[in-house]
Coordinates of C-alpha atoms in Angstrom, one line a residue:
M216 CA 87.5 -21.8 -61.2
E217 CA 84.1 -23.5 -60.8
Q218 CA 83.3 -25.2 -57.6
A219 CA 82.4 -28.4 -59.5
K220 CA 86.0 -28.6 -60.9
L221 CA 87.5 -28.1 -57.4
D222 CA 85.2 -30.8 -56.0
R223 CA 86.4 -33.1 -58.8
I224 CA 90.1 -32.4 -58.0
N225 CA 89.4 -33.3 -54.4
E226 CA 87.5 -36.4 -55.4
L227 CA 90.4 -37.6 -57.6
Y228 CA 92.9 -36.9 -54.8
H229 CA 90.9 -38.9 -52.3
K230 CA 90.4 -41.7 -54.8
S231 CA 94.2 -41.8 -55.4
Q232 CA 94.8 -42.3 -51.7
N233 CA 92.8 -45.5 -51.7
G234 CA 94.3 -47.0 -54.8
P235 CA 95.8 -46.2 -58.2
L236 CA 93.9 -44.0 -60.7
T237 CA 93.3 -45.1 -64.3
A238 CA 95.1 -43.4 -67.1
E239 CA 92.1 -41.3 -68.0
E240 CA 91.7 -40.2 -64.4
L241 CA 95.4 -39.3 -64.2
A242 CA 95.1 -37.2 -67.4
E243 CA 91.9 -35.5 -66.0
Q244 CA 93.6 -34.8 -62.7
A245 CA 96.7 -33.2 -64.4
E246 CA 94.5 -31.0 -66.6
L247 CA 92.3 -29.9 -63.7
R248 CA 95.4 -29.1 -61.6
R249 CA 97.0 -27.1 -64.5
E250 CA 93.7 -25.2 -64.9
Y251 CA 93.6 -24.5 -61.1
I252 CA 97.2 -23.2 -61.1
E253 CA 96.6 -20.9 -64.1
S254 CA 93.5 -19.6 -62.4
Y255 CA 95.4 -19.0 -59.2
K256 CA 98.2 -17.2 -61.0
R257 CA 95.7 -14.9 -62.9
S258 CA 94.1 -14.0 -59.6
L259 CA 97.4 -13.3 -57.9
V260 CA 98.6 -11.1 -60.8
G261 CA 95.3 -9.2 -60.7
E262 CA 95.7 -8.6 -57.0
L263 CA 99.3 -7.4 -57.4
D264 CA 98.3 -5.1 -60.3
N265 CA 96.1 -3.3 -57.9
T266 CA 98.6 -3.0 -55.1
Y267 CA 100.3 0.2 -54.1
I268 CA 103.3 0.9 -51.9
V269 CA 103.0 3.9 -49.5
D270 CA 106.3 5.5 -48.5
E271 CA 107.1 7.5 -45.3
K272 CA 105.8 10.7 -46.8
G273 CA 102.5 9.2 -47.8
N274 CA 103.2 9.0 -51.5
K275 CA 101.6 6.1 -53.3
R276 CA 103.2 4.2 -56.1
K277 CA 102.3 1.0 -58.0
L278 CA 104.3 -2.1 -57.5
Q279 CA 106.8 -2.6 -60.3
K280 CA 107.2 -5.9 -62.1
K281 CA 110.6 -7.5 -61.4
D282 CA 112.8 -8.1 -64.4
K283 CA 113.9 -11.6 -64.9

């Protein structure tokens, strides 16, 4: 996620602490937060896709996705 968007999320948060946000600002804040969460999830999945478990014998195996 771009730094400018992160700065805008923080700016809207601090503005909300001092008073109510307009409807447009609330919609923008919700969209930016959704985009941030999706970006975070993609990053985490990418990290976990490249994670290996090493057992006592030194064998490596990829993490398996947990079934729901």
